[in-house]
Amino acid sequence: AQSVTQLGSHVSVSEGALVLLRCNYSSSVPPYLFWYVQYPNQGLQLLLKYTTGATLVKGINGFEAEFKKSETSFHLTKPSAHMSDAAEYFCAVRRYTGRRALTFGSGTRLQVQP
Amino acid sequence: NAGVTQTPKFQVLKTGQSMTLQCAQDMNHNSMYWYRQDPGMGLRLIYYSASEGTTDKGEVPNGYNVSRLNKREFSLRLESAAPSQTSVYFCASSEVDAREAFFGQGTRLTVV
């Protein structure tokens, strides 16, 4: 069964610092990969996704992620954190075949300090 | 464009009561999903419907039933609520290949 591991349930950075949120997946075949963001008391919003093609994926709000097959990773980065980035971030995967639903990691809450 | 609409937004139930959570999408998507979100556990799939007329169990289906009423609507029913079902419930929809799922705003359910 595929699974998703997000390292660090809480990450705190200073405004203007690099944001790095880690995600590793376990799958015998590289799946589709996603990052979602959840602001307080709201639903989930898609930040970016990798399906096929270029392994460096750019998303909304200046975020990007790189698919590394050899490391089974899909880490999320942003060069310079903004206060408005404070939220919970979820990594998710979906297999090419079989159940066509997303499997989510446990989430990482990002805190941005002034 | 409303996207995915869930009702109600908040609900308090007593143990043993029943209720139905409603979900509707206006994006003409074939697939719909119900997830629950609990602290430190991410979102876990309860049931999903790949297309109209079909439903399948997810990771945590016990205590729940679903109905895909038509292409737009997918409801989740708790027949006899338990405190362990206190959670935030999210409905989502996607095209059949699930390359992107769109989420509702959630229903915060408390069972006392």
Short mmCIF file of C-alpha atoms in Angstrom, two decimals:
data_model
loop_
_atom_site.label_atom_id
_atom_site.label_comp_id
_atom_site.label_asym_id
_atom_site.label_seq_id
_atom_site.Cartn_x
_atom_site.Cartn_y
_atom_site.Cartn_z
CA ALA A 1 0.00 0.00 0.00
CA GLN A 2 1.22 3.44 -0.73
CA SER A 3 1.84 5.88 2.08
CA VAL A 4 3.00 9.41 2.56
CA THR A 5 5.32 10.64 5.31
CA GLN A 6 5.65 14.29 6.19
CA LEU A 7 8.65 14.97 8.41
CA GLY A 8 7.91 17.54 11.08
CA SER A 9 4.39 18.21 12.29
CA HIS A 10 5.36 21.82 13.05
CA VAL A 11 7.86 24.03 11.26
CA SER A 12 8.68 27.58 12.31
CA VAL A 13 10.57 30.06 10.12
CA SER A 14 11.25 33.77 10.21
CA GLU A 15 9.64 36.06 7.69
CA GLY A 16 11.90 36.20 4.63
CA ALA A 17 13.59 32.86 5.38
CA LEU A 18 13.53 29.75 3.24
CA VAL A 19 10.57 27.42 3.68
CA LEU A 20 11.26 23.69 3.33
CA LEU A 21 8.52 21.16 4.03
CA ARG A 22 9.45 17.53 3.57
CA CYS A 23 7.41 14.75 1.97
CA ASN A 24 8.41 11.19 1.18
CA TYR A 25 6.22 8.56 -0.42
CA SER A 26 6.39 4.81 -0.62
CA SER A 27 5.27 3.31 -3.87
CA SER A 28 6.74 0.81 -6.26
CA VAL A 29 5.64 3.01 -9.14
CA PRO A 30 5.99 6.80 -8.98
CA PRO A 31 2.54 8.15 -8.28
CA TYR A 32 0.90 11.46 -8.96
CA LEU A 33 2.01 13.88 -6.20
CA PHE A 34 0.28 16.90 -4.73
CA TRP A 35 0.69 19.62 -2.15
CA TYR A 36 -2.38 21.21 -0.61
CA VAL A 37 -2.66 24.14 1.79
CA GLN A 38 -5.31 24.62 4.45
CA TYR A 39 -5.90 27.98 6.10
CA PRO A 40 -7.71 28.02 9.47
CA ASN A 41 -11.33 26.87 9.28
CA GLN A 42 -11.18 26.42 5.53
CA GLY A 43 -11.05 23.61 3.03
CA LEU A 44 -7.97 22.45 1.17
CA GLN A 45 -6.58 24.35 -1.78
CA LEU A 46 -4.22 22.86 -4.35
CA LEU A 47 -0.76 24.44 -4.32
CA LEU A 48 0.88 22.33 -7.02
CA LYS A 49 0.96 18.87 -8.53
CA TYR A 50 3.30 16.50 -10.34
CA THR A 51 1.83 14.05 -12.82
CA THR A 52 4.36 13.56 -15.62
CA GLY A 53 7.06 15.57 -17.34
CA ALA A 54 9.25 18.18 -15.69
CA THR A 55 10.28 17.17 -12.18
CA LEU A 56 10.45 20.75 -10.86
CA VAL A 57 6.90 21.96 -10.44
CA LYS A 58 5.90 25.55 -9.77
CA GLY A 59 2.71 26.35 -7.93
CA ILE A 60 0.78 29.27 -6.59
CA ASN A 61 2.03 31.85 -4.08
CA GLY A 62 5.70 31.29 -5.04
CA PHE A 63 5.88 27.66 -3.93
CA GLU A 64 7.63 24.93 -5.86
CA ALA A 65 8.43 21.26 -5.38
CA GLU A 66 10.84 18.83 -6.97
CA PHE A 67 10.03 15.20 -7.65
CA LYS A 68 13.10 13.04 -6.94
CA LYS A 69 12.45 9.46 -7.88
CA SER A 70 15.75 8.18 -6.46
CA GLU A 71 14.89 9.65 -3.06
CA THR A 72 11.11 9.02 -3.28
CA SER A 73 10.65 12.62 -2.21
CA PHE A 74 8.55 15.61 -3.17
CA HIS A 75 9.68 18.42 -0.86
CA LEU A 76 7.94 21.80 -0.94
CA THR A 77 10.01 24.98 -0.92
CA LYS A 78 9.60 28.73 -1.04
CA PRO A 79 12.62 31.06 -1.13
CA SER A 80 11.19 33.73 1.15
CA ALA A 81 8.43 33.16 3.71
CA HIS A 82 5.61 35.63 4.13
CA MET A 83 3.33 36.00 7.13
CA SER A 84 0.41 34.96 4.94
CA ASP A 85 2.06 31.55 4.37
CA ALA A 86 1.17 30.47 7.90
CA ALA A 87 -1.13 27.48 7.39
CA GLU A 88 -1.18 23.69 7.41
CA TYR A 89 0.32 21.92 4.41
CA PHE A 90 -0.53 18.44 3.22
CA CYS A 91 1.34 16.21 0.84
CA ALA A 92 -0.78 13.67 -1.06
CA VAL A 93 -0.28 10.88 -3.57
CA ARG A 94 -2.44 9.02 -6.05
CA ARG A 95 -1.52 5.87 -7.86
CA TYR A 96 -1.72 5.59 -11.63
CA THR A 97 -4.01 2.57 -11.33
CA GLY A 98 -6.37 1.13 -8.79
CA ARG A 99 -8.17 3.34 -6.30
CA ARG A 100 -8.30 6.79 -7.81
CA ALA A 101 -8.36 8.76 -4.61
CA LEU A 102 -5.75 10.78 -2.81
CA THR A 103 -3.82 9.46 0.18
CA PHE A 104 -2.69 12.26 2.48
CA GLY A 105 0.21 12.74 4.82
CA SER A 106 -0.39 13.82 8.41
CA GLY A 107 0.28 17.48 7.65
CA THR A 108 2.84 20.12 8.61
CA ARG A 109 1.81 23.30 10.34
CA LEU A 110 3.94 26.23 9.19
CA GLN A 111 4.42 29.13 11.55
CA VAL A 112 6.01 32.34 10.27
CA GLN A 113 7.63 34.60 12.86
CA PRO A 114 7.89 38.36 12.26
CA ASN B 1 -19.08 29.25 -9.44
CA ALA B 2 -19.73 27.58 -6.08
CA GLY B 3 -17.48 24.50 -6.58
CA VAL B 4 -18.13 21.98 -3.80
CA THR B 5 -20.81 22.89 -1.25
CA GLN B 6 -21.26 21.07 2.04
CA THR B 7 -24.12 21.38 4.50
CA PRO B 8 -24.27 21.86 7.40
CA LYS B 9 -21.07 23.65 8.41
CA PHE B 10 -21.40 22.78 12.09
CA GLN B 11 -23.37 20.10 13.92
CA VAL B 12 -23.58 18.74 17.45
CA LEU B 13 -25.09 15.30 17.90
CA LYS B 14 -25.81 13.14 20.88
CA THR B 15 -24.44 9.63 20.94
CA GLY B 16 -26.79 7.33 19.04
CA GLN B 17 -28.40 10.03 16.91
CA SER B 18 -28.30 9.84 13.15
CA MET B 19 -27.64 12.49 10.55
CA THR B 20 -26.76 12.99 6.91
CA LEU B 21 -24.04 15.27 5.62
CA GLN B 22 -24.83 16.72 2.24
CA CYS B 23 -22.40 17.50 -0.57
CA ALA B 24 -23.02 18.93 -4.03
CA GLN B 25 -20.63 19.96 -6.79
CA ASP B 26 -21.32 22.04 -9.86
CA MET B 27 -18.18 21.22 -11.86
CA ASN B 28 -19.66 18.21 -13.69
CA HIS B 29 -17.09 15.93 -12.06
CA ASN B 30 -17.51 12.20 -12.21
CA SER B 31 -15.74 11.30 -8.95
CA MET B 32 -16.62 12.35 -5.42
CA TYR B 33 -15.08 11.60 -2.03
CA TRP B 34 -15.67 11.86 1.68
CA TYR B 35 -12.72 12.37 4.02
CA ARG B 36 -12.42 12.94 7.72
CA GLN B 37 -9.72 15.11 9.25
CA ASP B 38 -8.40 14.47 12.74
CA PRO B 39 -5.46 16.23 14.44
CA GLY B 40 -2.13 14.66 13.54
CA MET B 41 -3.69 12.17 11.14
CA GLY B 42 -4.19 14.17 8.00
CA LEU B 43 -7.22 13.34 5.90
CA ARG B 44 -8.46 9.76 5.73
CA LEU B 45 -10.75 8.48 3.02
CA ILE B 46 -14.12 7.22 4.25
CA TYR B 47 -15.90 6.41 0.98
CA TYR B 48 -15.61 7.45 -2.60
CA SER B 49 -17.66 7.27 -5.76
CA ALA B 50 -15.67 6.93 -8.96
CA SER B 51 -18.73 7.63 -11.07
CA GLU B 52 -22.47 7.99 -10.78
CA GLY B 53 -23.99 4.74 -9.56
CA THR B 54 -20.85 3.37 -7.91
CA THR B 55 -19.48 3.66 -4.37
CA ASP B 56 -16.49 2.04 -2.69
CA LYS B 57 -15.07 1.87 0.80
CA GLY B 58 -11.99 3.84 1.72
CA GLU B 59 -9.66 3.47 4.70
CA VAL B 60 -12.17 4.15 7.50
CA PRO B 61 -15.71 3.21 6.35
CA ASN B 62 -17.03 1.66 9.59
CA GLY B 63 -20.03 3.51 11.02
CA TYR B 64 -20.80 5.35 7.78
CA ASN B 65 -22.93 4.87 4.70
CA VAL B 66 -23.02 6.88 1.49
CA SER B 67 -25.39 7.57 -1.36
CA ARG B 68 -24.47 8.91 -4.77
CA LEU B 69 -27.82 10.48 -5.46
CA ASN B 70 -26.91 11.74 -8.93
CA LYS B 71 -23.83 13.10 -10.64
CA ARG B 72 -23.88 16.27 -8.51
CA GLU B 73 -24.65 14.95 -5.05
CA PHE B 74 -22.90 12.57 -2.66
CA SER B 75 -24.20 12.23 0.89
CA LEU B 76 -22.63 10.70 3.99
CA ARG B 77 -24.84 9.17 6.67
CA LEU B 78 -24.06 8.37 10.27
CA GLU B 79 -26.70 5.90 11.43
CA SER B 80 -25.77 5.88 15.12
CA ALA B 81 -23.24 8.55 15.98
CA ALA B 82 -20.39 7.78 18.38
CA PRO B 83 -17.92 10.17 20.08
CA SER B 84 -15.15 8.64 17.93
CA GLN B 85 -16.86 10.20 14.92
CA THR B 86 -16.18 13.70 16.23
CA SER B 87 -14.16 15.16 13.37
CA VAL B 88 -14.11 17.58 10.49
CA TYR B 89 -15.59 16.04 7.37
CA PHE B 90 -14.60 17.12 3.88
CA CYS B 91 -16.26 16.34 0.61
CA ALA B 92 -14.22 16.56 -2.59
CA SER B 93 -14.73 16.01 -6.29
CA SER B 94 -12.52 15.42 -9.30
CA GLU B 95 -12.46 14.23 -12.83
CA VAL B 96 -12.31 10.46 -13.00
CA ASP B 97 -8.50 10.37 -13.14
CA ALA B 98 -8.25 12.41 -9.90
CA ARG B 99 -5.41 14.57 -11.14
CA GLU B 100 -6.82 17.38 -9.03
CA ALA B 101 -9.42 17.21 -6.28
CA PHE B 102 -11.53 20.19 -5.25
CA PHE B 103 -12.62 20.40 -1.63
CA GLY B 104 -15.61 21.82 0.18
CA GLN B 105 -15.30 24.01 3.26
CA GLY B 106 -15.90 21.15 5.66
CA THR B 107 -18.45 20.12 8.27
CA ARG B 108 -17.33 20.28 11.89
CA LEU B 109 -19.17 17.50 13.73
CA THR B 110 -19.13 16.99 17.48
CA VAL B 111 -20.70 13.91 19.05
CA VAL B 112 -21.33 14.19 22.78
#
